[in-house]
Structure formats: structure tokens, C-alpha cells
Amino acid sequence: MAVQAVPVGDAEKPPGEKPGSSGNGKRRIPGQGRWAALFIAPTLVLLAVVILYPIISAIVMSLQQDAGLDPATGLFVEGGFAGLNNYTQWLLQQCAAVGGGTVPCAPGSLGAQFWSATGITFFFTIVTVALETVFGFWMALIMARAFKGRGILRGAVLVPWAIPTAVTAKLWFFIFAFNGVANNLFNTTILWTGSEWPARFAIIIADVWKTTPFMALLILAGLQMIPGDVYEAAKVDGASAWQRFVHITLPLVKPALIVAILFRVLDAMRMYDLPAILTGGANGTTTLSILVVEQIRQGFNSAAALSTITFIIIFLVAFIFIKFLGANVAADSTSGGKAKIK
Amino acid sequence: MSTVTSTADVATGPDSAPKRRARNRARWASIRTYVSAAVIFLWCMAPFYWMMVTAFREVQYTFEMTLWPTHPTLNNFVTAFSEELGNHLGRALFNSLFIGVCVTVIGLAAGVFAAYALARMEFPYKFMVLGVILGASMFPGVALVTPLFQLFTDIGWMGTYQALIIPSISFVLPLTVYVLTSFFREMPWELEEAARIDGCTKSQAFRKIIMPLAAPAVFTTAILAFIASWNEYLLASQLASDATQPVTVAIASFAGSQPHQEPYTAVMAAGTVVTIPLVIMVLIFQRKIVAGLTAGGVK
């Protein structure tokens, strides 16, 4: 298996040579590096095939011109090297014009939607994650208490999480139908999926319903790691419930909370299923993922550029989170590693 | 009943004011807990319940607001499985199951070894490997769609099973490695040491001591991996054909028994069929799944 060469080569260096990985108390066994490389190789090879290769091929594609009929002129456009044209096209919203050159993309065309899709993606991300954090925290605080039926509640909370997002979308599509139960309960006559803001709220509500449990469970796990005697001590010292929450619960649960938020943010930024099925991206609910999928039918290379931009945006958000908020994603790793990610 | 509190009161009188106040407060706190718990329970279960109830309503009574169908019927399930209407739900269920099992097996086969190394061994660039796997788990699926769409078109793989299985590895494998690594870190590894001292080789220790110990962790990870694959929609909606589409795609493009009418009841029936096995599985393995979910995020 020639593919294993890369990790094996890396691992065969004597372990002691690596700076920052010493002194964590684990016993070194001679030849362990080679075993480790063998164990890890299949995973890395698979990931290289299913992720690295597509990324590289997307970048290569994104530098090529889409061949085909120009929608504006009806003339056949040759493919070929395009430099960064595909990128500037999206970022500056400039479309190819008759006889070369560029003009601002026509309103409503895919090319004109990049910044609005970016805005909507961030809007959905911020609103849903904020709501999920608040509700998730509340749910976690309730679930952390001791009461009869806690097991039932924890089971119930897993139900929205287990339902496939596509089914969730169809379910809320039905709930938000004009004659549906939402309008009936609240005595409203809103075209939920048919106009801009109701459609956005429908998506937000469905997303919050589906993913708050995940958030709540992560926060709950963080809560349960706080030793009870800390609270007892604070109580004895006369701290009120609110003071205990702000000065004990929040700081101690913060590492778990930030990781949970990071996971949810990155997940929300690639949101596709809910808006695609609930509204089809209509009425100002086109997220970046929907825009990419729509562009695929109109030109691979331009879509590849857009998906690369999307990938970079998500990567930057993750980077900012880890760098500035100290999201300690790999908390249990070696001490040297911890220092690096902080 | 004195309103003056003294230490003697607290110590002796069962009906002393502070004690009563404390008991009242405790009772209120417990009432608040139960009310909140009920609200959470309703919020989580009501939409799910509505889906199941609607699945049993006659089409004409789709928008009935009763908590129980006045005209219960199984017709919606017949519609959902009706090949004549173009609803290949049976086929789609098989596809989802097949894809899910393949992806889970591949993910575990590779992931178990990687997780063992990450949790137990010291080797250079370990942190980088962890970073790569974490990065992969956060990778947006939409960045894969375009290159894979073109690649699979070029090599004639569009709509084949391998075109659906291979991309799913991109999110299932990092998940398995990540969850398994956190599980493995908490296992009683002294037993492995003991086996080694008793003369087991490394691989013997792994097979005879570690694998049986690790089985519950692997099983939980398998459930999480399978659910992740079962729920995937974006990639499948672009890369599948009618013959290979999984349930998520099938449900999104459903046809009803009445033309030109949104087939709500049939979709809810299909949704119920797709969801019930997952919900049962989740409820049975609730503890394990919660442990698996949080192992990745918190530790």
C-alpha cells in the first residue's frame, strides 16, 4: 500500500524529537510511532480521497471559464483558464457582458445574489444560534435538576434531534401551511412560506426546534462536570441563585458552551435542507449552500468558485472562534497541543 | 407560632417559620421545575405527535384540528408506498439502510484504529492529525457537491450507490474518530497493561482485552454514524437517481393521491415511517447516545 508512505514517514522520526510533546506522563514504547501510523493511515487516506481531492479539484475548476452559451448574447463561449474571474464575478457581482467586459449582474440572477445570500446565511446563523443557546441553557438547567420523570424528558428531547432534517422541514411546512395548525392556534392568516419575513421565521423556528436539544445536551454535560460542593459553599456564603448562576455556573460551563456554540455556528452556516425544502430558497431565504446548488446547473466552474468562497468563509469563522474565543476543541489532547490551539 | 426566629426554633419545632418557608420555597421550586419540564416536553413532542396524527387522517380531513383523527385510515401509508404514484418509499428505505450500513461499516473499520492511536499512543504530529480530523468534521458538504457532481458525471457514476456512499464518508468518518477517541480515553486501559505483562502481544491485547471492552463505545458510535448518514440530504439530493435515492430525498419530492394538491397526509405518513425506527432506537439507547453526543463536544 504505497498510500501509507506519507504518515509512516512522518511517524518514523524518533518521538523525542518533537518539541512540545514531552512530559505528559505517558510511557513511550519503542516502535509505537510506526503502529500509530499504521492505525491512522486508513483514516487519513480516506479523508484525503473524500475531502482533500474534492477541495483541490474544486479550486482547479474554479480557475476555469465555464464553456457554454452565454445567456446574454446567445453566443458560444469557449472554456479555458479564467484566472480569478469566477471569484471576482461573485464578490463584485459582475456578470460577463456582450462583447467582453463585465456589467453588474441583473437583479434576480444568481450572480446578483452572493452578498444577499451571505447576509441571509449570517442572519440565520446568528439568530438561530442565539436562540438555541438561550433555550438550550434553560433546558439544560431544567434537565440537570433531580425530579421524577427526568429520564422521560431527556428521551423526549432527543426526538427532534433524531428526526431527519428533510422530514423536519416537511413537518414544519405542514404546520405552517395556510390552513395549518400554526395559523389556527394563533388565529392568524399568515402565508408563512410565501412571503419574506414569515418564511425566514418559519425556517428559524424549525431549526431551533430541531437543534436546541443538541445544544441542551452539550450544555447539560458541561453542567454535570461542575462539582456540587461549589454550589454548597456559595450557598453557605450567602450567594443568591442569580449570583451562583453568574459567578459559578457560567464561568465553569463556558468551555463546553463555546465548543457547543462553535459546532452549531458551523452547522448553521452550511444550512441547506430546511430552506431548500421549506421555501426552495424563495422569498429571500437563499443561503450560500442553496446558491451553490442552484449554480451547479448553470456552470460547474462558477459553482466551484462559489463553494470555495463558502468554504473559506466558514473556515474563517471557525478560525476566529478558536483564536479569539479560545474554543478548546481538542481539550483532552497533549499539553503541547493545547497551547497551540489557544 | 412565633415569627421570631431563634436557633432553638429551627432545631426543634417542625412547624417553625424558617422551616416552613424553606419547605414552601422547595415546593415552589419543584412546581416550577415540573411546569418547565412539561413545557419542554410539549415543545419537543407536539410537532412529532402532530405528524403521527396527520399520518392517520383521511385526505379530506388533512387540516382537522382534533387531537385524534376523526376518520382514522391507513390509506396514507398505502399512498406513501405506492409505486404507481411514483413514491418509491420502500425502495428508498432500502437505499437509506444500505447506504447507512456501508458508510457506518467503512467509518468504523477505519475509525476504530485511528481513534485507538489518538487516544492511546504517543506519536509525532498527533495534534495535527487531531486537527485535520476536527477540521474535516466541520467541513461544509456543499463544498463537495460541485467537484463530485462533475467527477461523477465524467466517470458515469451519477446516481450509483458508490456515488452516495463515498461522499458520506466525509462527514461520518470524522464523527466516528472523534466520538471513539473520547470514549477510548476513558476506558480502563490498565487491563491492557496487565495483559501485556502476562505475555500478550500488542495485537493480542487489542483483540482480546480492548475490543470486548470497547464494544459498547463502538456500538454507540455506530448508531450515531448511521443516524448521520440516514439524515443526509444535500449530497444525496444532487447525486442520487430515482432508483438510488434515500428516504430524505424521496420524501422531499413526494406525490400524493390527489393531483395538484400538496400531499400532506402521505408525506406525514412517510415521515412517520422514516422516523419511528430512529425514535425507538434513540429511546432505547438514550443514555449511550447522549454520552456519545457529548463525548465529542465537551471533553
XYZ file of C-alpha atoms in Angstrom:
641
model
C 0.000 0.000 0.000
C 2.004 2.891 -1.276
C -0.562 5.337 0.060
C 0.629 4.746 3.580
C 4.009 6.206 2.848
C 3.260 9.733 3.962
C 2.096 9.158 7.535
C 4.639 6.372 8.077
C 7.422 8.685 7.034
C 6.198 11.278 9.455
C 5.903 8.871 12.299
C 9.239 7.180 11.958
C 11.086 10.107 13.408
C 12.048 9.351 16.995
C 9.187 10.619 19.139
C 11.512 12.546 21.406
C 12.430 14.896 18.585
C 9.043 16.528 18.515
C 9.037 19.736 20.513
C 6.211 20.329 22.917
C 5.016 16.757 23.111
C 7.184 15.657 26.003
C 6.382 15.412 29.640
C 2.766 14.313 29.588
C 3.448 11.242 31.623
C 2.629 8.565 29.040
C 5.051 5.724 28.635
C 6.830 5.571 25.321
C 7.047 2.164 23.740
C 9.671 1.717 21.037
C 8.091 1.401 17.622
C 4.824 2.906 18.796
C 5.061 5.612 16.177
C 5.012 3.005 13.432
C 1.952 1.290 14.882
C 0.221 4.623 15.277
C 0.978 5.495 11.677
C -0.462 2.177 10.524
C -3.586 2.745 12.589
C -4.117 6.276 11.380
C -3.197 5.797 7.746
C -6.557 4.379 6.546
C -8.457 7.288 8.041
C -6.137 9.893 6.583
C -6.156 8.213 3.187
C -9.956 8.043 3.149
C -10.242 11.673 4.215
C -7.756 12.667 1.537
C -9.892 10.913 -1.071
C -13.273 12.232 0.041
C -12.295 15.741 1.177
C -8.844 16.817 0.053
C -9.254 15.647 -3.520
C -12.616 17.415 -3.998
C -11.239 20.638 -2.467
C -8.284 20.658 -4.814
C -10.367 19.784 -7.829
C -12.871 22.497 -6.863
C -10.068 25.054 -6.731
C -8.729 23.900 -10.098
C -12.229 24.056 -11.570
C -12.855 27.485 -10.124
C -9.974 28.884 -12.162
C -11.548 27.709 -15.425
C -14.107 29.530 -17.509
C -17.476 27.817 -17.901
C -17.943 26.826 -21.523
C -21.393 27.110 -22.996
C -23.914 29.522 -24.385
C -23.698 32.974 -22.939
C -27.186 33.680 -21.631
C -26.889 37.362 -22.528
C -25.521 37.101 -26.035
C -26.549 33.607 -27.089
C -23.030 33.083 -28.377
C -20.931 30.086 -27.527
C -18.229 30.931 -25.011
C -15.027 28.928 -25.007
C -13.765 27.481 -21.755
C -10.158 27.886 -20.736
C -8.170 29.490 -17.991
C -10.097 32.249 -16.271
C -7.768 33.337 -13.505
C -9.755 34.727 -10.631
C -12.639 35.847 -12.863
C -15.089 33.432 -11.287
C -14.247 34.783 -7.852
C -14.454 38.455 -8.758
C -17.702 37.706 -10.544
C -19.273 36.580 -7.283
C -17.615 39.053 -4.971
C -18.218 42.120 -7.156
C -21.456 40.733 -8.625
C -20.226 41.438 -12.122
C -21.516 39.271 -14.942
C -19.998 38.853 -18.384
C -21.324 41.405 -20.837
C -21.879 41.319 -24.590
C -18.547 41.640 -26.392
C -16.320 41.078 -23.379
C -16.079 43.187 -20.285
C -18.444 42.970 -17.352
C -21.626 44.648 -16.177
C -23.425 44.417 -12.838
C -25.445 41.213 -12.776
C -29.147 41.529 -13.495
C -31.253 41.677 -10.325
C -32.655 38.261 -9.546
C -29.971 36.362 -11.420
C -27.782 34.056 -9.360
C -24.780 36.317 -9.849
C -26.553 39.179 -8.106
C -27.368 37.134 -5.038
C -23.979 36.480 -3.488
C -23.996 39.207 -0.869
C -27.659 38.789 -0.031
C -27.119 35.040 0.380
C -24.104 35.708 2.589
C -26.161 38.141 4.634
C -29.029 35.662 4.999
C -26.643 32.891 5.967
C -25.134 35.038 8.725
C -28.575 36.252 9.765
C -29.855 32.684 10.133
C -26.675 31.646 11.919
C -26.712 34.469 14.457
C -30.436 34.322 15.206
C -30.757 30.538 15.408
C -27.597 30.005 17.441
C -28.512 32.834 19.834
C -31.984 31.378 20.387
C -30.628 27.854 20.683
C -28.042 28.931 23.227
C -30.597 30.672 25.440
C -33.247 27.966 25.191
C -30.639 25.216 25.310
C -29.201 26.645 28.509
C -32.636 26.847 30.045
C -33.462 23.277 29.005
C -30.128 22.060 30.359
C -30.711 23.775 33.718
C -34.113 22.083 33.996
C -32.764 18.685 32.953
C -29.916 18.968 35.459
C -32.408 19.124 38.342
C -33.482 15.984 40.114
C -37.167 15.257 39.601
C -39.378 12.331 38.739
C -39.661 11.810 35.021
C -36.282 13.300 34.203
C -35.483 10.239 32.103
C -38.669 10.732 30.083
C -37.809 14.372 29.482
C -34.313 13.502 28.305
C -35.791 10.959 25.931
C -38.320 13.458 24.595
C -35.590 15.996 23.999
C -33.795 13.536 21.735
C -36.816 13.105 19.458
C -36.414 16.341 17.437
C -32.716 15.613 17.157
C -33.348 12.136 15.732
C -35.827 13.228 13.055
C -34.081 13.754 9.699
C -33.908 17.424 8.748
C -35.723 16.727 5.495
C -38.649 15.265 7.445
C -38.472 18.159 9.910
C -38.750 20.569 7.003
C -41.800 18.760 5.607
C -43.363 18.613 9.062
C -42.998 22.341 9.653
C -44.095 23.019 6.088
C -47.342 21.322 7.060
C -47.556 23.119 10.404
C -47.009 26.451 8.643
C -49.451 25.698 5.805
C -52.092 28.377 5.307
C -54.795 26.190 6.861
C -52.251 24.625 9.150
C -52.061 24.340 12.871
C -49.789 27.369 13.410
C -52.242 29.820 11.855
C -55.084 28.042 13.613
C -53.542 28.148 17.068
C -52.574 31.786 16.882
C -55.625 32.831 14.911
C -53.507 34.348 12.164
C -53.718 34.225 8.381
C -50.041 34.404 7.554
C -48.631 32.957 4.337
C -45.714 31.523 6.253
C -43.659 30.151 3.416
C -44.946 32.639 0.867
C -43.504 35.954 2.000
C -40.140 37.171 3.120
C -40.094 37.592 6.900
C -42.607 34.879 7.789
C -40.608 32.461 5.630
C -37.425 33.383 7.448
C -39.084 32.982 10.824
C -40.555 29.650 9.792
C -37.056 28.423 8.967
C -35.660 29.816 12.211
C -38.409 28.224 14.312
C -37.986 24.851 12.623
C -34.214 24.999 13.065
C -34.481 25.994 16.713
C -36.915 23.153 17.313
C -34.627 20.618 15.714
C -31.252 21.618 17.129
C -31.877 23.120 20.576
C -31.831 19.596 22.104
C -28.303 19.057 20.818
C -27.223 22.323 22.400
C -29.045 21.495 25.636
C -27.367 18.104 25.926
C -23.900 19.550 25.359
C -24.533 22.245 27.971
C -26.024 19.668 30.331
C -22.861 17.591 30.083
C -20.888 20.724 30.944
C -23.170 21.441 33.908
C -22.742 17.957 35.271
C -18.999 18.372 35.433
C -19.378 21.181 37.977
C -18.911 19.681 41.445
C -21.939 20.155 43.699
C -19.933 21.328 46.704
C -19.005 24.525 44.855
C -22.673 25.464 44.964
C -22.972 24.411 48.584
C -20.035 26.598 49.521
C -21.525 29.555 47.676
C -24.883 28.985 49.373
C -23.237 28.968 52.791
C -21.532 32.224 51.872
C -24.951 33.671 51.099
C -24.819 33.883 47.309
C -28.230 34.265 45.666
C -29.392 31.944 42.913
C -28.611 34.576 40.305
C -25.149 35.194 41.757
C -24.479 31.463 41.749
C -25.524 31.287 38.102
C -23.389 34.239 37.002
C -20.304 33.559 39.106
C -20.227 29.765 39.200
C -22.346 28.153 36.500
C -21.476 30.457 33.623
C -17.691 30.546 34.032
C -17.435 26.824 34.710
C -19.676 25.826 31.834
C -18.084 28.309 29.456
C -15.592 25.932 27.792
C -18.347 23.420 26.985
C -20.660 26.232 25.927
C -18.188 27.756 23.494
C -17.492 24.416 21.857
C -21.230 23.777 21.548
C -21.753 27.212 20.017
C -18.868 26.695 17.608
C -20.339 23.392 16.427
C -23.758 24.937 15.958
C -22.407 28.032 14.196
C -20.504 25.960 11.662
C -23.540 23.750 11.186
C -25.881 26.709 10.729
C -23.550 28.328 8.217
C -23.950 25.380 5.866
C -27.723 25.287 6.341
C -29.369 23.785 3.289
C -32.084 21.202 3.983
C -34.546 23.405 5.841
C -34.710 26.401 3.483
C -34.374 24.191 0.397
C -37.444 22.145 1.335
C -39.477 24.767 3.209
C -39.177 27.571 0.685
C -36.875 26.342 -2.055
C -34.775 29.414 -1.345
C -37.580 31.709 -2.452
C -38.619 34.898 -0.656
C -35.190 35.942 0.476
C -34.197 32.684 2.129
C -31.403 31.691 -0.258
C -28.438 30.634 1.835
C -24.949 30.214 0.414
C -25.416 26.448 0.178
C -28.618 26.861 -1.825
C -26.924 29.347 -4.133
C -24.093 26.894 -4.825
C -26.515 24.075 -5.641
C -28.525 26.323 -7.962
C -25.363 27.466 -9.698
C -24.238 23.871 -10.369
C -26.912 23.571 -13.069
C -25.674 26.751 -14.731
C -21.949 26.152 -14.678
C -19.646 23.899 -12.695
C -16.670 26.197 -12.605
C -18.523 29.195 -11.320
C -20.222 26.971 -8.746
C -16.816 25.647 -7.722
C -15.619 29.206 -7.134
C -18.690 29.939 -5.042
C -18.333 26.768 -2.997
C -14.676 27.614 -2.396
C -15.701 31.077 -1.194
C -18.292 29.465 1.096
C -15.695 27.078 2.428
C -13.283 29.963 3.105
C -15.968 31.974 4.901
C -16.815 29.027 7.164
C -13.132 28.339 7.737
C -12.559 31.975 8.743
C -15.455 31.892 11.185
C -14.059 28.710 12.765
C -10.613 30.271 12.920
C -11.915 33.406 14.632
C -13.801 31.294 17.142
C -10.796 29.173 18.046
C -8.355 32.043 18.003
C -10.273 34.763 19.822
C -12.865 32.974 21.889
C -10.471 30.224 22.902
C -12.755 27.415 21.829
C -10.776 24.488 23.143
C -11.957 21.905 20.657
C -9.383 19.260 21.425
C -9.340 19.734 25.151
C -8.031 16.341 26.121
C -5.066 16.315 23.802
C -1.461 16.668 24.816
C -0.375 19.738 26.700
C 1.693 20.895 23.753
C -1.361 20.701 21.560
C -3.470 22.725 23.924
C -1.049 25.585 23.825
C -1.204 25.604 20.068
C -4.934 25.831 19.628
C -5.450 28.531 22.226
C -46.387 30.166 66.052
C -43.813 32.779 66.715
C -42.483 34.945 63.989
C -39.319 35.437 65.946
C -36.719 33.040 64.738
C -34.208 31.591 67.048
C -31.777 28.771 66.688
C -33.850 26.736 69.098
C -36.888 27.067 66.820
C -35.005 25.856 63.841
C -33.652 22.925 65.698
C -36.800 21.726 67.408
C -40.139 22.932 66.067
C -41.159 21.142 62.877
C -43.556 23.989 62.130
C -41.204 26.833 62.797
C -41.387 29.688 60.346
C -37.983 29.308 58.640
C -38.521 25.624 58.099
C -41.952 26.239 56.702
C -40.630 28.944 54.465
C -37.858 26.662 53.267
C -40.378 23.930 52.599
C -42.630 26.336 50.736
C -39.733 27.529 48.667
C -38.756 23.944 47.885
C -42.333 23.171 46.880
C -42.462 26.189 44.588
C -39.126 25.290 43.085
C -40.338 21.792 42.402
C -43.580 23.097 40.851
C -41.577 25.436 38.647
C -39.358 22.531 37.617
C -42.325 20.396 36.669
C -44.025 23.185 34.743
C -40.811 23.938 32.835
C -40.267 20.241 32.177
C -43.823 19.964 30.850
C -43.293 22.956 28.550
C -40.079 21.445 27.176
C -41.745 18.067 26.760
C -44.670 19.575 24.841
C -42.426 21.741 22.668
C -40.343 18.734 21.671
C -43.116 16.191 21.266
C -46.086 18.193 19.941
C -44.844 18.615 16.333
C -43.799 14.965 16.255
C -47.189 13.931 17.600
C -48.888 16.130 15.001
C -47.006 14.340 12.257
C -48.147 10.937 13.504
C -51.751 12.025 13.951
C -51.884 13.574 10.500
C -50.498 10.376 9.036
C -53.751 8.653 10.062
C -56.183 11.318 8.827
C -58.261 10.975 5.674
C -57.013 13.313 2.931
C -60.236 15.361 3.126
C -59.606 15.920 6.816
C -55.982 16.992 6.425
C -56.448 20.242 8.319
C -58.630 18.878 11.059
C -57.555 20.332 14.399
C -58.656 17.489 16.659
C -56.026 15.785 18.781
C -57.168 12.446 17.411
C -58.158 11.675 13.793
C -61.966 11.615 13.451
C -61.664 9.417 10.368
C -58.638 7.221 11.018
C -57.247 5.491 7.960
C -54.176 3.686 6.727
C -54.594 4.970 3.161
C -51.795 7.488 3.577
C -49.328 4.704 4.166
C -50.592 2.956 1.049
C -50.090 6.199 -0.891
C -46.650 6.623 0.592
C -45.561 3.217 -0.676
C -47.478 3.468 -3.967
C -45.189 2.811 -6.925
C -47.918 3.909 -9.355
C -47.841 7.405 -7.905
C -44.075 7.435 -8.205
C -43.402 7.188 -4.499
C -40.590 4.706 -4.162
C -40.612 4.796 -0.382
C -39.939 1.080 0.020
C -37.058 1.296 -2.370
C -35.842 4.495 -0.680
C -35.937 2.843 2.732
C -33.777 0.046 1.409
C -31.397 2.582 -0.166
C -31.051 4.560 3.054
C -30.483 1.376 5.011
C -27.934 0.061 2.537
C -26.036 3.355 2.266
C -26.167 3.838 6.036
C -24.808 0.367 6.769
C -22.000 0.677 4.204
C -20.958 4.126 5.419
C -21.106 3.053 9.067
C -19.044 -0.077 8.445
C -16.407 1.825 6.473
C -16.329 4.633 9.013
C -15.918 2.233 11.925
C -13.389 -0.006 10.200
C -11.062 2.925 9.681
C -12.151 4.995 12.663
C -11.606 2.390 15.395
C -7.907 2.153 14.610
C -7.377 5.880 14.258
C -9.240 6.559 17.486
C -7.209 3.934 19.324
C -3.975 5.533 18.172
C -5.191 9.023 19.017
C -6.426 8.041 22.448
C -3.670 5.680 23.475
C -0.460 6.277 21.572
C 2.127 8.962 21.532
C 3.419 9.872 18.124
C 4.712 12.925 16.309
C 2.209 15.257 14.695
C -0.585 13.745 16.778
C -2.040 17.155 17.334
C -2.010 17.902 13.625
C -3.849 14.659 12.915
C -6.466 15.576 15.510
C -6.773 18.999 13.934
C -7.218 17.528 10.460
C -9.977 15.223 11.671
C -11.707 18.015 13.569
C -11.442 20.293 10.567
C -12.918 17.553 8.413
C -15.875 17.182 10.771
C -16.682 20.861 10.324
C -16.295 20.742 6.570
C -19.298 22.095 4.645
C -20.898 19.432 2.484
C -21.728 21.973 -0.166
C -18.040 22.377 -0.973
C -18.016 18.735 -2.074
C -21.099 18.836 -4.256
C -19.704 20.743 -7.220
C -16.463 18.815 -7.812
C -18.148 15.484 -7.120
C -21.066 16.336 -9.400
C -18.649 16.898 -12.241
C -16.384 13.978 -11.371
C -19.266 11.513 -11.129
C -20.779 12.842 -14.345
C -17.453 12.353 -16.121
C -16.918 8.785 -14.954
C -20.580 7.811 -15.251
C -21.182 7.304 -11.554
C -24.105 9.692 -11.218
C -26.938 8.000 -9.365
C -24.927 4.949 -8.347
C -24.608 3.711 -4.789
C -20.885 4.372 -4.638
C -21.565 7.995 -5.594
C -23.698 8.272 -2.469
C -21.566 6.186 -0.128
C -18.174 7.750 -0.814
C -19.112 11.391 -0.120
C -20.931 10.369 3.066
C -17.633 9.104 4.449
C -16.503 12.737 4.540
C -18.749 13.520 7.487
C -19.256 10.079 9.050
C -15.584 9.161 9.396
C -14.528 12.297 11.332
C -17.563 11.776 13.552
C -16.624 8.173 14.362
C -12.978 9.032 15.030
C -13.932 11.973 17.201
C -16.519 10.170 19.308
C -14.491 6.977 19.620
C -11.369 8.874 20.660
C -13.202 10.445 23.576
C -14.699 7.089 24.558
C -11.347 5.329 24.351
C -9.688 7.912 26.557
C -11.970 6.922 29.407
C -11.608 3.176 29.197
C -9.751 1.143 31.864
C -6.531 0.680 29.964
C -4.712 -0.804 32.963
C -6.201 -4.092 31.812
C -4.251 -3.813 28.604
C -1.065 -3.244 30.566
C -1.876 -6.287 32.667
C -2.413 -8.418 29.588
C 0.877 -7.211 28.166
C 2.640 -8.155 31.378
C 1.013 -11.576 31.205
C 2.629 -12.054 27.819
C 0.060 -10.866 25.279
C 1.371 -9.163 22.186
C 0.119 -5.707 21.330
C -2.359 -7.062 18.796
C -3.492 -9.840 21.120
C -4.097 -7.317 23.866
C -6.064 -5.252 21.408
C -8.220 -8.130 20.200
C -8.762 -9.974 23.471
C -8.925 -7.200 26.032
C -9.648 -3.942 24.323
C -12.169 -4.953 21.681
C -14.665 -6.525 24.131
C -14.238 -3.547 26.438
C -14.690 -1.151 23.566
C -17.758 -2.855 22.108
C -20.335 -0.560 23.780
C -18.437 2.531 22.652
C -18.191 1.179 19.122
C -21.869 0.303 19.133
C -22.887 3.805 20.248
C -20.649 5.335 17.635
C -22.229 3.079 15.032
C -25.682 4.389 15.956
C -24.524 7.996 15.697
C -22.806 7.315 12.373
C -25.855 5.551 10.992
C -28.189 8.382 12.044
C -25.861 10.951 10.482
C -25.893 9.022 7.211
C -29.650 8.367 7.345
C -30.340 12.091 7.802
C -28.121 13.338 4.981
C -29.962 15.282 2.298
C -27.806 17.815 0.434
C -25.373 15.418 -1.261
C -27.998 12.770 -1.948
C -30.417 15.276 -3.477
C -27.778 16.141 -6.083
C -26.039 12.818 -6.683
C -28.833 10.221 -6.464
C -31.110 8.873 -9.165
C -34.719 7.759 -8.730
C -33.507 4.219 -8.192
C -30.896 5.011 -5.556
C -32.402 7.969 -3.739
C -32.510 7.704 0.053
C -35.641 8.443 2.095
C -34.783 12.075 2.778
C -34.747 12.827 -0.938
C -37.792 10.672 -1.627
C -39.862 12.495 0.996
C -38.852 15.911 -0.263
C -40.249 15.075 -3.700
C -43.415 13.247 -2.808
C -46.537 12.821 -4.924
C -49.997 12.495 -3.405
C -53.106 10.582 -4.339
C -54.834 13.807 -5.432
C -53.202 15.590 -8.368
C -52.292 19.288 -7.935
C -52.586 19.052 -4.200
C -49.815 19.109 -1.667
C -49.850 15.514 -0.304
C -49.549 16.496 3.332
C -51.050 13.362 4.831
C -48.989 11.000 2.675
C -45.820 12.955 3.467
C -46.611 12.793 7.162
C -47.182 9.032 6.813
C -43.839 8.648 5.080
C -42.215 10.868 7.693
C -43.658 8.672 10.415
C -42.345 5.516 8.759
C -38.893 7.052 8.386
C -38.756 8.495 11.870
C -40.287 5.822 14.092
C -37.355 3.362 13.836
C -34.937 6.169 14.687
C -37.031 7.387 17.592
C -37.362 3.869 19.008
C -33.623 3.322 18.639
C -32.877 6.659 20.271
C -35.194 5.994 23.187
C -33.751 2.526 23.810
C -30.145 3.679 23.655
C -30.833 7.128 25.102
C -28.083 7.073 27.707
C -25.450 5.807 25.321
C -26.387 8.260 22.613
C -26.261 11.198 24.980
C -22.868 10.014 26.182
C -21.678 9.739 22.585
C -23.037 13.117 21.555
C -21.467 14.906 24.464
C -18.218 12.947 24.366
C -17.340 14.758 21.174
C -18.358 18.186 22.308
C -17.426 18.602 25.917
C -14.431 16.552 26.803
